[in-house]
Amino acid sequence: MSPSPSILSVLSEDLLVRVYGFLDPPCRKTWRLASKEFHRVDSLSRTSIRILRVEFLPVLLSKYPNLSSLDLSVCPKLDDDVVLRLASNGAVSIQSLNLSRATALRARGLETLARLCHGLERVDVSHCWGFGDREAAALSVAAGLREVRMDKCLSLSDVGLARIVLGCSNLNKISLKWCMEISDLGIDLLCKKCKDLRSLDVSYLKITSDSIRSIALLPKLEILEMVNCPLIDDDGLEYLENGCPSLQEIDVTRCERVSLSGVVSIVRGHPDLQHLKASHCVSEVSRSFLHNIKALKHLKTLWIDGARVSDSSLLTLSSSCRSLTDIGVSKCEGVTDIGMTGLARNCLNLKTLNLACCGFVTDAAISAVARSCRNLETLKLESCHMITEKGLQSLGCYSKLLQELDLTDCYGVNDRGLEYISKCSNLLSLKLGLCTNISDKGIFHIGSKCSKLLELDLYRCGGFGDDGLAAISRGCKSLNRLIISYCGELTDAGVEQIRQLEHLSHLELRGLKNITGAGLAAVACGCKKLDYLDLKKCENIDDSGFWALAYFARNLRQINLCYCSVSDTALCMLMSNLSRVQDIDLVNLNRVTVEGSEFALRACCNRLKKLKLFAPLRFLLSSELLEMLHARGCRIRWD
Amino acid sequence: METEDDLCKNNWGGASSSSSSKRREQVCFTSQHKWEDASILDYEMGMEEEPAFQENSNNNNGGQVNVDFLQGVRAQAWDPRTMLSNLSFMEEKIHELQDLVHLMVRRNGQLQGRQEQLVAQQQQLITTDLTSIIIQLISTAGSLLPSVKHHNMSTAPGPFTGSALFPYPREANNLASQTLNNNTCEFDLPKPIVVEERESHVVEEHEMKDEDDVEEGENLLPGSYEILQLEKEEILAPHTHFCTICGKGFKRDANLRMHMRGHGDEYKTPAALAKPNKEAAPGSEPMLIKRYSCPFPGCKRNKDHKKFQPLKTILCVKNHYKRTHCDKSFTCSRCHTKKFSVIADLKTHEKHCGKNKWLCSCGTTFSRKDKLFGHIALFQGHTPAIPLEETKPSAQRGSSACENSNNNNNTGMVGFNLGSATNAIEEVAQPGFMDGKIRFEDSFSPLSFDTCNFGGFHEFPRPMFDDSESSFQMLISSACGFSPRNGGESVSNTSL
């Protein structure tokens, strides 16, 4: 039998590359297994990769020569030595590097990396709690950096920021969220030296209005996020009225000292503003606010959560800003059907609507929104108790593009409502937590029709059982996240069905007292991609389940075993075999001895990034172990 | 013989008009009013045998009027009427003095057998009066100067307009002090030399700012204040207030007053305990400003210096003298390099010595972060340096801990350790930080389960990668100049 002619005789390589370009990531896996040619196309055209294990790094780097983006954020054991190897393994052409949560990474590795990767433009080192001034100085060697994300680098101070600012003067995006040591001095220097800055995130920082004065001098700034800056006040925002001429997006959510007048001064100075997020700092939508906001003809996003809004003001608002696509009015007092109906009539392009905790909104408003805003993609109705199946019916009829629906704590939702919702076949995310009136019947509709669903939250939905879960497992094959915590009816029979969900990565089984080792074993066996598993208070799972978990759930990264009856041996097995585990909660394990904990932790101490332990163990575990954990950058929370 | 009422009416100091029987007290009184400052006053009192406290409170008004009058002269622009009144006043004064001398001559005839003490006192009294007349004359003349100056300015507005005029008052000043010095040798005039200058012309002072902590921005007209000068011994004396009874010294007058209570009930009266400075009635005009001169010749703070800048208080004098003209005898106990002559300076320094030095890459250190950041923002290419601190002792500690734990572990783990036979060999073969962990894991992973028993296990063959790690490390360390073991140090070296 002669070999079949190459696919290249029909389709040239560049055509193949174009076809490949249209594929979703899961399909690409199938593609590269199809033939040698396809595999070759895959390896040549792939530009970004997320690596799960450091061990495969050299092989993957040699396989994919054209990589420009490398994500190492979920790798365990990522430390200086790995990074040094990375640099020598041809990762020199990398432009974008994600080192988020690489807690063991220190200045030595970073500096080599920064020296060797000349093309480096984007670096993410967020949540590296070991990332301090020394590391920042090492990173500043990469002079070509344009984007730096340093969220929650708790030991980074103004000095470190100054090093980065002075080393990389072409920065145009920087995020300093939760870098609590950063003060006005650092921000001032940043604004003086990096004039090209387009995006700046200073959320949660203890900066004052002096910083805003410096920020106002940035000529190109487009996006400014300052969520929950407790020291910034209206006087500070006044600087922005005449500053930042290119500003398009601003977020002043939960800034305690900012009031309506501050927001008005921003609006007055920037008629081209597109996104205004002022949740929980505007107390009331006043006439002056409305008057000024009318001038914003390009406004797309408006978040005024927590403000007092009257129907008439909602009408005025929507009639002047007709291009609005994203409105957040959660927890707003005074939002009623009249206002929402008017808004729906005016804002036909609405894509996202957040009505969480607006208790007076009824089916009439939802129907009006569904009828008028046919492009609606996201609808958040958490705690809207008046919503019943009538409202959901119109959603099912008209909102064919709906992707995300949050019905948490809407106890008006019943099986019939779910039946209507299931007509929204494009749903990707559905949250039904605390909806106690739904049963297997309703869940069955979801399972049978919403095949694209990626996320399903059934937290404390006590009304459904194994059959419902089986229907979901059969129907929603692409499900990524499944939350069935405290659904007391579920037993092994239902949970075993979860094994059909091959793509499942996040599973919460908290408080399921009826499941045993058999159920867990089936899940572990089937869900190969499982990355997050919450087994808290699953008291009846025995060691057989944990043994299976240890052998099959090889991708597990985060696990919560609090109140589980895991034994010493099983815990040691788990911790030594799960080579990707990085974040574990081990509180209240009755059958585990101190020695057991010690052994288990020793087995995985070079991988751990976060650990929650029973507080008295602090004095019972060996000090070498604790020091080792600390040296590897592991954060321990004592409970 | 004149009464106290007369004194009060009289604008000029009461010495000349007082009776001879009261002379001693009167001398004391005049001198007292010339040194307003409490400490000098007390010093003066210490020298006298009998402090004239009771007299003080009564005579006070007279002195006050005197000062008021002087200030009135200073404050006003030149006015012929004032001038006239001044002149007539001086005339009156000279007449009085004449009368007094007449009286003395007559008395001398009567009391030939009197002690020489009285003679000296008489001389003293007359000299003082004469001095005050001279000073008054000078100041009256000085009040003419502004008009002269204005005239000059209008004709030749050069840079020296102010200083060109300066010689007049200075000469007058010298004249006054000379007369004083010539005449005061014999009698017991207090040591600080008092010079009253009285001009109301404006002289612009451009030079300012010494290393001392005073006179920042103070723009006193020369001559609008009294200048006092203490001697070196006084400045350096540890105590400036002495008990007249037991001789005990005190740093503060208040302490002395407290001490005095122990010497008898007369010191316990509110008047004795009151702050001597505070007796001026509220609402009265402020006293003439006192300024101090440094006794060190040639010093800018010395009154003979061309660009003399006075010192504000006695404390300033003391600090200035110690800082500038004395040895620095106090050494910092932390850095052993910085020396100070004022102990307060040492204490201030020690508080901050070695703490939070904000360092720039250029080597400059700053005590405050904002100063460093200002410096960095200003100069291109300067970056904040990161202090050397301990270069990763934690990691090294961790590695040693790991090795220790590994050793412990192997012994303790026998129960678990079912299949790792190669451990011992690996331990020898792989040196370094990483191995501890690798070995550790290896010792764990081949537990009693065989991979073949479970189908799913083949998907993740245990990578052999870890074994090659050490060789990798060696390669990189030689290539990049980094030694994996003490890399922290090399980094810090390059970053500085």
PDB file of C-alpha atoms in Angstrom, chain B residues 87-176:
ATOM      1  CA  LEU B  87      17.549 118.830  72.558  1.00  0.00           C
ATOM      2  CA  SER B  88      15.711 120.679  75.299  1.00  0.00           C
ATOM      3  CA  PHE B  89      15.529 117.474  77.209  1.00  0.00           C
ATOM      4  CA  MET B  90      19.241 117.000  76.962  1.00  0.00           C
ATOM      5  CA  GLU B  91      19.811 120.516  77.995  1.00  0.00           C
ATOM      6  CA  GLU B  92      17.717 119.887  81.082  1.00  0.00           C
ATOM      7  CA  LYS B  93      19.636 116.759  81.690  1.00  0.00           C
ATOM      8  CA  ILE B  94      22.994 118.476  81.547  1.00  0.00           C
ATOM      9  CA  HIS B  95      21.686 121.059  83.971  1.00  0.00           C
ATOM     10  CA  GLU B  96      20.642 118.375  86.359  1.00  0.00           C
ATOM     11  CA  LEU B  97      24.013 116.786  86.167  1.00  0.00           C
ATOM     12  CA  GLN B  98      25.571 120.144  86.788  1.00  0.00           C
ATOM     13  CA  ASP B  99      23.431 120.522  89.906  1.00  0.00           C
ATOM     14  CA  LEU B 100      24.448 117.134  91.099  1.00  0.00           C
ATOM     15  CA  VAL B 101      28.138 117.848  90.715  1.00  0.00           C
ATOM     16  CA  HIS B 102      27.604 121.102  92.549  1.00  0.00           C
ATOM     17  CA  LEU B 103      25.958 119.188  95.349  1.00  0.00           C
ATOM     18  CA  MET B 104      28.823 116.759  95.494  1.00  0.00           C
ATOM     19  CA  VAL B 105      31.357 119.514  95.699  1.00  0.00           C
ATOM     20  CA  ARG B 106      29.469 121.004  98.601  1.00  0.00           C
ATOM     21  CA  ARG B 107      29.086 117.683 100.322  1.00  0.00           C
ATOM     22  CA  ASN B 108      32.722 116.862  99.849  1.00  0.00           C
ATOM     23  CA  GLY B 109      33.460 119.922 101.846  1.00  0.00           C
ATOM     24  CA  GLN B 110      31.157 118.757 104.627  1.00  0.00           C
ATOM     25  CA  LEU B 111      32.084 115.116 104.815  1.00  0.00           C
ATOM     26  CA  GLN B 112      35.790 114.960 104.356  1.00  0.00           C
ATOM     27  CA  GLY B 113      36.278 111.920 106.462  1.00  0.00           C
ATOM     28  CA  ARG B 114      34.021 109.681 104.379  1.00  0.00           C
ATOM     29  CA  GLN B 115      35.321 106.509 102.869  1.00  0.00           C
ATOM     30  CA  GLU B 116      36.595 106.381  99.368  1.00  0.00           C
ATOM     31  CA  GLN B 117      33.769 104.089  98.458  1.00  0.00           C
ATOM     32  CA  LEU B 118      31.397 106.973  98.313  1.00  0.00           C
ATOM     33  CA  VAL B 119      33.674 108.891  96.014  1.00  0.00           C
ATOM     34  CA  ALA B 120      33.849 105.991  93.649  1.00  0.00           C
ATOM     35  CA  GLN B 121      30.118 105.712  93.638  1.00  0.00           C
ATOM     36  CA  GLN B 122      29.708 109.318  92.859  1.00  0.00           C
ATOM     37  CA  GLN B 123      32.075 109.010  89.965  1.00  0.00           C
ATOM     38  CA  GLN B 124      30.231 106.046  88.703  1.00  0.00           C
ATOM     39  CA  LEU B 125      26.942 107.850  88.857  1.00  0.00           C
ATOM     40  CA  ILE B 126      28.191 110.791  86.936  1.00  0.00           C
ATOM     41  CA  THR B 127      29.837 108.669  84.288  1.00  0.00           C
ATOM     42  CA  THR B 128      26.651 106.764  83.749  1.00  0.00           C
ATOM     43  CA  ASP B 129      24.682 109.917  83.323  1.00  0.00           C
ATOM     44  CA  LEU B 130      27.237 111.359  80.991  1.00  0.00           C
ATOM     45  CA  THR B 131      27.178 108.205  78.933  1.00  0.00           C
ATOM     46  CA  SER B 132      23.461 108.317  78.610  1.00  0.00           C
ATOM     47  CA  ILE B 133      23.615 111.936  77.526  1.00  0.00           C
ATOM     48  CA  ILE B 134      26.191 111.101  74.894  1.00  0.00           C
ATOM     49  CA  ILE B 135      24.101 108.255  73.636  1.00  0.00           C
ATOM     50  CA  GLN B 136      21.059 110.412  73.533  1.00  0.00           C
ATOM     51  CA  LEU B 137      22.955 112.961  71.520  1.00  0.00           C
ATOM     52  CA  ILE B 138      24.127 110.364  69.069  1.00  0.00           C
ATOM     53  CA  SER B 139      20.702 108.919  68.611  1.00  0.00           C
ATOM     54  CA  THR B 140      19.199 112.334  68.088  1.00  0.00           C
ATOM     55  CA  ALA B 141      21.788 112.983  65.452  1.00  0.00           C
ATOM     56  CA  GLY B 142      21.062 109.574  63.984  1.00  0.00           C
ATOM     57  CA  SER B 143      17.409 110.412  63.542  1.00  0.00           C
ATOM     58  CA  LEU B 144      18.510 113.004  61.041  1.00  0.00           C
ATOM     59  CA  LEU B 145      20.111 110.369  58.834  1.00  0.00           C
ATOM     60  CA  PRO B 146      17.107 109.011  56.943  1.00  0.00           C
ATOM     61  CA  SER B 147      16.522 112.320  55.281  1.00  0.00           C
ATOM     62  CA  VAL B 148      20.183 112.513  54.337  1.00  0.00           C
ATOM     63  CA  LYS B 149      19.955 109.054  52.951  1.00  0.00           C
ATOM     64  CA  HIS B 150      16.895 109.791  50.909  1.00  0.00           C
ATOM     65  CA  HIS B 151      18.641 112.732  49.479  1.00  0.00           C
ATOM     66  CA  ASN B 152      21.639 110.584  48.535  1.00  0.00           C
ATOM     67  CA  MET B 153      19.524 107.875  47.061  1.00  0.00           C
ATOM     68  CA  SER B 154      17.791 110.246  44.784  1.00  0.00           C
ATOM     69  CA  THR B 155      21.030 111.605  43.481  1.00  0.00           C
ATOM     70  CA  ALA B 156      23.148 108.480  43.218  1.00  0.00           C
ATOM     71  CA  PRO B 157      21.227 105.229  43.546  1.00  0.00           C
ATOM     72  CA  GLY B 158      24.289 102.978  43.578  1.00  0.00           C
ATOM     73  CA  PRO B 159      24.757  99.707  45.330  1.00  0.00           C
ATOM     74  CA  PHE B 160      26.618 101.354  48.135  1.00  0.00           C
ATOM     75  CA  THR B 161      23.972 103.762  49.190  1.00  0.00           C
ATOM     76  CA  GLY B 162      23.372 101.907  52.373  1.00  0.00           C
ATOM     77  CA  SER B 163      26.900 101.052  53.300  1.00  0.00           C
ATOM     78  CA  ALA B 164      28.204 104.463  52.392  1.00  0.00           C
ATOM     79  CA  LEU B 165      26.180 105.805  55.234  1.00  0.00           C
ATOM     80  CA  PHE B 166      27.256 103.203  57.626  1.00  0.00           C
ATOM     81  CA  PRO B 167      30.380 104.883  58.963  1.00  0.00           C
ATOM     82  CA  TYR B 168      28.378 107.505  60.784  1.00  0.00           C
ATOM     83  CA  PRO B 169      26.614 105.328  63.278  1.00  0.00           C
ATOM     84  CA  ARG B 170      29.571 103.049  63.600  1.00  0.00           C
ATOM     85  CA  GLU B 171      31.851 105.857  64.527  1.00  0.00           C
ATOM     86  CA  ALA B 172      29.314 107.063  66.956  1.00  0.00           C
ATOM     87  CA  ASN B 173      29.103 103.638  68.342  1.00  0.00           C
ATOM     88  CA  ASN B 174      32.826 103.398  68.797  1.00  0.00           C
ATOM     89  CA  LEU B 175      32.913 106.762  70.371  1.00  0.00           C
ATOM     90  CA  ALA B 176      30.286 105.732  72.841  1.00  0.00           C
TER      91      ALA B 176
END
